[in-house]
Amino acid sequence: MTQKTYKDAGVDIDLEAQAVSALISKLKFQRKGDHQPVSTSGHFAGMVSFGEYVLALATDGVGTKMLVADEMQDWSTVGIDCIAMNVNDLYVMNLEPIAFVDYIATDSLSLSQMEQIGEGLNRGAELSNISIIGGETATLKGMVTGLDLAGAVLGVQKQSDVVTGEKIVTGDLIMGIPSSGIHSNGLTLARSLVHAHAGMHEEFYGKSFGKELLTPTRIYHEVLTLTKRCDVHGMCHITGGGLLNLKRLSKYGFSIHNPLPPQEIYRWMQQVGGISVLEMYKTFNMGMGYVIVVPPSEASAVISVFSDAQVVGVVIDGTGVFLNGEAIV
């Protein structure tokens, strides 16, 4: 069986990184005067100073999960994904999300579709305690096919309470928190495998493949409670790039030796696609949607807030991310 990769499905993570670098290389100008940017190069959200506080912005979208929603004619949960992918990028820095704006680009408007999207956005706002204060809908026939849903979130925190990963040291524990499933990353590869080997409406463990892929992204709002209880050295939202996201946190190495069990959808995709273990772990969250790095003395505090958390690894000397001793590159 020929091994399937994310690149084969049409997404080249390495090329994306190069493209982002090319874009950033031309972004030279910075605002003059008050409210200067706060440097957190490579992290999940951008911040500006605001007195003793920082204001933070992050943006993301639902991606090709929207194509699954289209095929299933079910858009009721993609709004949760849109908000989750944004607010989780704030939680990893202990930033509290407070407001959100959405952006919808479509080739044609459907009242039923917009109603369902609104239902999900409202539920996501409720779960993360944010207000949706505006947005934009653009009909772009000839430029867009279908509907794309994205948004941006505003967060706030005292500068002294922002978590960047700079406190991480060797010997810190890496604690994983389960995902709700595939979240909103890797859907290009997942869709190609389902279309090639099954069908969105075919039954998979009591529900259809389509419903499995539409399971909404978990919102890790409990983080704001956790950081008040214990000394958190770093946090990571496992999105596109899988475990390689950990490299954003620290110059040290991350050794994962006790990974969380992946959901059945991952086992199925790996088997039918002939995908290597390392390729799976650098494409998907593989059952672990969020990571918290703490000193060993704080492990029980993490479990007191996230009862489903467990120690999955340890911070080591050197650089890189390792799964059972093998480097993920």
Short mmCIF file of C-alpha atoms in Angstrom, two decimals:
data_model
loop_
_atom_site.label_atom_id
_atom_site.label_comp_id
_atom_site.label_asym_id
_atom_site.label_seq_id
_atom_site.Cartn_x
_atom_site.Cartn_y
_atom_site.Cartn_z
CA MET A 1 0.00 0.00 0.00
CA THR A 2 1.33 3.45 -0.94
CA GLN A 3 1.74 5.62 2.14
CA LYS A 4 -0.59 8.62 2.17
CA THR A 5 0.64 11.97 3.48
CA TYR A 6 -0.91 15.37 4.12
CA LYS A 7 1.14 16.70 1.19
CA ASP A 8 -0.33 14.03 -1.09
CA ALA A 9 -3.79 15.29 -0.14
CA GLY A 10 -2.85 18.81 -1.19
CA VAL A 11 -1.50 20.49 1.95
CA ASP A 12 2.25 21.09 2.19
CA ILE A 13 2.96 22.19 5.77
CA ASP A 14 6.60 23.00 4.97
CA LEU A 15 5.58 25.17 2.01
CA GLU A 16 2.99 26.92 4.18
CA ALA A 17 5.72 27.79 6.70
CA GLN A 18 7.91 29.17 3.90
CA ALA A 19 4.99 31.16 2.50
CA VAL A 20 4.23 32.69 5.91
CA SER A 21 7.91 33.59 6.31
CA ALA A 22 7.86 35.27 2.89
CA LEU A 23 4.83 37.31 3.93
CA ILE A 24 6.23 38.28 7.33
CA SER A 25 9.55 39.32 5.79
CA LYS A 26 7.74 42.26 4.17
CA LEU A 27 5.87 43.38 7.31
CA LYS A 28 8.28 46.04 8.55
CA PHE A 29 6.08 48.87 9.79
CA GLN A 30 4.98 49.15 13.41
CA ARG A 31 2.69 51.67 15.00
CA LYS A 32 4.33 54.75 16.53
CA GLY A 33 3.19 56.02 19.90
CA ASP A 34 1.38 54.21 22.70
CA HIS A 35 0.21 50.58 22.61
CA GLN A 36 3.28 49.07 21.01
CA PRO A 37 3.37 45.38 20.06
CA VAL A 38 4.53 42.94 22.72
CA SER A 39 6.96 40.50 21.14
CA THR A 40 6.03 36.81 21.36
CA SER A 41 7.62 35.68 18.13
CA GLY A 42 6.22 32.39 16.86
CA HIS A 43 3.49 32.10 19.47
CA PHE A 44 -0.25 31.70 18.97
CA ALA A 45 -1.57 35.28 19.31
CA GLY A 46 -0.34 38.84 18.81
CA MET A 47 -0.41 41.35 21.66
CA VAL A 48 -0.15 45.10 22.18
CA SER A 49 0.60 46.85 25.46
CA PHE A 50 -2.28 48.60 27.18
CA GLY A 51 -0.98 49.95 30.46
CA GLU A 52 -0.54 47.09 32.92
CA TYR A 53 -2.55 44.92 30.55
CA VAL A 54 -2.08 43.51 27.08
CA LEU A 55 -4.73 43.28 24.40
CA ALA A 56 -4.41 40.22 22.19
CA LEU A 57 -5.71 39.25 18.77
CA ALA A 58 -5.91 35.89 17.04
CA THR A 59 -7.61 34.83 13.84
CA ASP A 60 -8.52 31.48 12.32
CA GLY A 61 -11.20 29.71 10.35
CA VAL A 62 -12.98 26.41 10.02
CA GLY A 63 -11.06 25.38 6.91
CA THR A 64 -12.10 22.45 4.75
CA LYS A 65 -14.31 21.12 7.52
CA MET A 66 -16.84 23.40 5.82
CA LEU A 67 -16.81 20.99 2.85
CA VAL A 68 -17.85 18.15 5.19
CA ALA A 69 -20.67 20.35 6.49
CA ASP A 70 -21.74 21.04 2.91
CA GLU A 71 -21.75 17.35 2.02
CA MET A 72 -23.74 16.49 5.16
CA GLN A 73 -25.98 19.57 4.78
CA ASP A 74 -25.33 20.26 8.47
CA TRP A 75 -23.76 23.57 9.46
CA SER A 76 -25.04 23.61 13.05
CA THR A 77 -21.66 23.02 14.74
CA VAL A 78 -19.09 24.73 12.50
CA GLY A 79 -19.63 27.99 14.39
CA ILE A 80 -18.34 26.26 17.52
CA ASP A 81 -15.22 25.23 15.56
CA CYS A 82 -14.68 28.78 14.36
CA ILE A 83 -14.74 30.21 17.87
CA ALA A 84 -12.83 27.28 19.38
CA MET A 85 -9.91 27.56 16.97
CA ASN A 86 -9.59 31.22 17.91
CA VAL A 87 -10.13 31.21 21.67
CA ASN A 88 -7.90 28.16 22.19
CA ASP A 89 -5.07 30.17 20.64
CA LEU A 90 -5.59 32.75 23.40
CA TYR A 91 -5.94 30.26 26.24
CA VAL A 92 -2.45 28.89 25.55
CA MET A 93 -1.04 32.25 26.64
CA ASN A 94 -3.47 32.62 29.57
CA LEU A 95 -5.29 35.36 27.68
CA GLU A 96 -8.98 35.78 28.40
CA PRO A 97 -11.11 36.05 25.25
CA ILE A 98 -13.77 38.74 25.53
CA ALA A 99 -15.05 39.60 22.05
CA PHE A 100 -15.31 38.05 18.59
CA VAL A 101 -16.07 39.07 15.01
CA ASP A 102 -16.84 36.63 12.22
CA TYR A 103 -16.27 36.77 8.47
CA ILE A 104 -18.36 34.81 5.99
CA ALA A 105 -17.47 34.65 2.30
CA THR A 106 -19.92 32.82 0.06
CA ASP A 107 -20.99 32.42 -3.54
CA SER A 108 -24.67 32.55 -2.59
CA LEU A 109 -26.70 33.12 0.55
CA SER A 110 -28.95 30.53 2.21
CA LEU A 111 -31.11 31.58 5.15
CA SER A 112 -31.15 28.06 6.59
CA GLN A 113 -27.38 27.76 6.33
CA MET A 114 -26.81 31.14 7.98
CA GLU A 115 -29.25 30.27 10.75
CA GLN A 116 -27.38 27.05 11.53
CA ILE A 117 -24.01 28.83 11.47
CA GLY A 118 -25.40 31.40 13.89
CA GLU A 119 -26.55 28.59 16.17
CA GLY A 120 -23.00 27.23 16.41
CA LEU A 121 -21.42 30.65 16.84
CA ASN A 122 -23.79 31.39 19.70
CA ARG A 123 -22.96 28.09 21.43
CA GLY A 124 -19.23 28.71 21.01
CA ALA A 125 -19.63 32.19 22.49
CA GLU A 126 -21.50 30.75 25.46
CA LEU A 127 -18.83 28.09 26.10
CA SER A 128 -16.02 30.66 26.03
CA ASN A 129 -17.92 33.54 27.67
CA ILE A 130 -17.39 36.02 24.85
CA SER A 131 -19.60 38.52 23.04
CA ILE A 132 -19.92 38.42 19.27
CA ILE A 133 -19.82 42.15 18.58
CA GLY A 134 -19.88 42.22 14.79
CA GLY A 135 -18.84 40.61 11.56
CA GLU A 136 -18.97 40.77 7.80
CA THR A 137 -20.76 38.73 5.16
CA ALA A 138 -19.53 38.99 1.56
CA THR A 139 -21.16 37.43 -1.49
CA LEU A 140 -18.26 36.74 -3.84
CA LYS A 141 -19.71 34.81 -6.74
CA GLY A 142 -17.01 33.81 -9.20
CA MET A 143 -14.33 34.16 -6.56
CA VAL A 144 -15.59 31.78 -3.85
CA THR A 145 -17.23 28.38 -4.27
CA GLY A 146 -19.40 27.40 -1.31
CA LEU A 147 -18.97 29.16 2.03
CA ASP A 148 -15.90 29.98 4.09
CA LEU A 149 -16.25 30.84 7.78
CA ALA A 150 -13.50 32.58 9.74
CA GLY A 151 -13.18 35.04 12.57
CA ALA A 152 -10.98 36.99 14.94
CA VAL A 153 -10.99 37.17 18.73
CA LEU A 154 -9.95 39.89 21.14
CA GLY A 155 -8.42 38.93 24.48
CA VAL A 156 -7.06 40.69 27.54
CA GLN A 157 -4.74 39.89 30.43
CA LYS A 158 -2.37 41.54 32.89
CA GLN A 159 1.08 41.59 31.32
CA SER A 160 2.51 39.86 34.39
CA ASP A 161 0.10 36.93 34.00
CA VAL A 162 0.75 36.12 30.32
CA VAL A 163 2.18 32.62 29.79
CA THR A 164 4.71 32.44 26.96
CA GLY A 165 6.72 29.29 27.69
CA GLU A 166 9.81 31.19 28.80
CA LYS A 167 9.59 29.55 32.27
CA ILE A 168 9.85 26.03 30.85
CA VAL A 169 12.84 24.06 32.16
CA THR A 170 14.10 20.53 31.75
CA GLY A 171 12.25 18.10 33.98
CA ASP A 172 8.91 19.85 33.60
CA LEU A 173 6.01 17.49 32.97
CA ILE A 174 4.06 17.54 29.72
CA MET A 175 0.38 16.94 30.48
CA GLY A 176 -2.06 16.14 27.71
CA ILE A 177 -5.77 16.90 27.64
CA PRO A 178 -7.94 14.89 25.26
CA SER A 179 -9.43 16.34 22.11
CA SER A 180 -13.03 15.81 21.10
CA GLY A 181 -11.83 14.26 17.84
CA ILE A 182 -10.32 15.66 14.68
CA HIS A 183 -11.11 19.28 15.66
CA SER A 184 -10.62 21.58 12.65
CA ASN A 185 -7.23 20.53 11.26
CA GLY A 186 -6.16 17.86 8.81
CA LEU A 187 -9.59 17.66 7.17
CA THR A 188 -8.12 17.76 3.66
CA LEU A 189 -6.40 14.43 4.27
CA ALA A 190 -9.29 13.03 6.31
CA ARG A 191 -11.82 13.83 3.58
CA SER A 192 -9.67 12.29 0.88
CA LEU A 193 -9.40 9.06 2.86
CA VAL A 194 -13.13 8.87 3.58
CA HIS A 195 -13.98 9.52 -0.06
CA ALA A 196 -11.47 6.90 -1.23
CA HIS A 197 -12.30 4.14 1.23
CA ALA A 198 -15.85 4.70 2.53
CA GLY A 199 -18.31 7.59 2.23
CA MET A 200 -19.46 10.46 4.43
CA HIS A 201 -22.84 8.81 5.02
CA GLU A 202 -21.42 5.34 5.72
CA GLU A 203 -21.77 4.18 9.32
CA PHE A 204 -18.74 4.45 11.59
CA TYR A 205 -19.06 3.33 15.24
CA GLY A 206 -22.74 4.18 15.52
CA LYS A 207 -22.74 7.36 13.46
CA SER A 208 -21.69 8.37 9.98
CA PHE A 209 -18.15 9.28 8.98
CA GLY A 210 -19.47 12.76 8.21
CA LYS A 211 -20.88 13.21 11.71
CA GLU A 212 -17.60 11.97 13.18
CA LEU A 213 -15.62 14.54 11.22
CA LEU A 214 -18.10 17.27 12.22
CA THR A 215 -17.65 16.68 15.96
CA PRO A 216 -16.97 20.24 17.17
CA THR A 217 -13.59 21.33 18.48
CA ARG A 218 -13.24 21.24 22.27
CA ILE A 219 -13.00 24.65 23.93
CA TYR A 220 -10.48 24.56 26.78
CA HIS A 221 -11.97 27.42 28.82
CA GLU A 222 -11.02 25.77 32.13
CA VAL A 223 -7.45 26.96 31.55
CA LEU A 224 -8.31 30.35 33.05
CA THR A 225 -9.25 28.59 36.29
CA LEU A 226 -6.14 26.42 36.23
CA THR A 227 -3.68 29.31 35.92
CA LYS A 228 -5.09 30.85 39.08
CA ARG A 229 -4.42 27.62 40.99
CA CYS A 230 -0.96 26.58 39.88
CA ASP A 231 2.29 27.63 38.25
CA VAL A 232 1.87 26.89 34.53
CA HIS A 233 5.12 27.15 32.56
CA GLY A 234 3.67 26.76 29.07
CA MET A 235 0.64 25.64 27.07
CA CYS A 236 0.01 24.51 23.52
CA HIS A 237 -3.06 23.98 21.34
CA ILE A 238 -2.41 20.98 19.05
CA THR A 239 -3.54 22.18 15.62
CA GLY A 240 -2.06 21.97 12.12
CA GLY A 241 1.43 20.52 12.42
CA GLY A 242 0.41 18.21 15.27
CA LEU A 243 3.03 17.75 17.97
CA LEU A 244 5.40 20.09 16.14
CA ASN A 245 3.35 22.94 17.65
CA LEU A 246 5.28 22.31 20.86
CA LYS A 247 8.35 23.86 19.25
CA ARG A 248 6.64 27.24 19.55
CA LEU A 249 6.98 27.11 23.33
CA SER A 250 10.63 26.64 24.16
CA LYS A 251 14.19 26.04 22.99
CA TYR A 252 14.16 22.79 25.00
CA GLY A 253 13.08 19.39 23.74
CA PHE A 254 9.74 17.66 24.28
CA SER A 255 9.78 13.91 24.80
CA ILE A 256 6.35 12.24 24.50
CA HIS A 257 6.57 8.70 25.85
CA ASN A 258 3.00 8.09 27.04
CA PRO A 259 0.68 9.60 24.39
CA LEU A 260 -3.05 9.76 24.93
CA PRO A 261 -5.03 7.08 23.09
CA PRO A 262 -6.20 8.36 19.70
CA GLN A 263 -9.87 8.10 18.76
CA GLU A 264 -10.95 5.32 16.40
CA ILE A 265 -11.16 7.71 13.44
CA TYR A 266 -7.37 8.12 13.60
CA ARG A 267 -6.77 4.37 13.76
CA TRP A 268 -9.01 3.92 10.73
CA MET A 269 -7.29 6.67 8.71
CA GLN A 270 -3.83 5.36 9.53
CA GLN A 271 -4.80 1.84 8.48
CA VAL A 272 -6.61 2.59 5.20
CA GLY A 273 -4.11 5.26 4.20
CA GLY A 274 -1.01 3.30 5.12
CA ILE A 275 0.14 6.39 7.01
CA SER A 276 3.20 6.26 9.24
CA VAL A 277 2.84 6.97 12.95
CA LEU A 278 5.05 10.06 12.75
CA GLU A 279 3.08 11.45 9.78
CA MET A 280 -0.13 11.04 11.79
CA TYR A 281 1.35 12.88 14.77
CA LYS A 282 2.55 15.81 12.71
CA THR A 283 -0.76 16.16 10.86
CA PHE A 284 -3.45 15.50 13.49
CA ASN A 285 -3.93 16.01 17.23
CA MET A 286 -4.17 12.20 17.62
CA GLY A 287 -6.52 12.44 20.59
CA MET A 288 -4.60 15.18 22.43
CA GLY A 289 -5.98 18.63 21.71
CA TYR A 290 -4.17 20.66 24.37
CA VAL A 291 -0.91 20.43 26.31
CA ILE A 292 0.06 21.99 29.63
CA VAL A 293 3.68 22.13 30.82
CA VAL A 294 4.11 22.32 34.59
CA PRO A 295 6.63 21.49 37.31
CA PRO A 296 6.14 17.94 38.68
CA SER A 297 4.69 19.36 41.91
CA GLU A 298 1.74 20.86 39.98
CA ALA A 299 0.49 17.70 38.25
CA SER A 300 -2.27 17.13 40.80
CA ALA A 301 -3.47 20.72 40.39
CA VAL A 302 -3.87 20.19 36.64
CA ILE A 303 -5.90 17.03 37.24
CA SER A 304 -8.09 18.87 39.77
CA VAL A 305 -9.25 21.14 36.93
CA PHE A 306 -8.97 18.74 33.98
CA SER A 307 -9.92 15.34 35.36
CA ASP A 308 -9.10 13.72 32.00
CA ALA A 309 -5.53 15.07 31.89
CA GLN A 310 -2.53 12.79 32.20
CA VAL A 311 1.23 13.01 32.05
CA VAL A 312 2.35 12.24 28.49
CA GLY A 313 5.99 13.24 28.58
CA VAL A 314 8.78 15.40 29.93
CA VAL A 315 10.85 18.40 28.87
CA ILE A 316 14.43 17.39 28.03
CA ASP A 317 17.75 18.97 27.09
CA GLY A 318 18.26 19.58 23.42
CA THR A 319 15.69 20.68 20.88
CA GLY A 320 12.86 19.11 18.91
CA VAL A 321 9.85 16.91 19.55
CA PHE A 322 10.20 13.19 20.10
CA LEU A 323 7.57 10.45 20.13
CA ASN A 324 8.73 7.33 21.96
CA GLY A 325 12.32 8.39 21.32
CA GLU A 326 11.91 9.09 17.59
CA ALA A 327 12.22 12.65 16.32
CA ILE A 328 9.24 14.21 14.55
CA VAL A 329 10.50 16.36 11.68
#
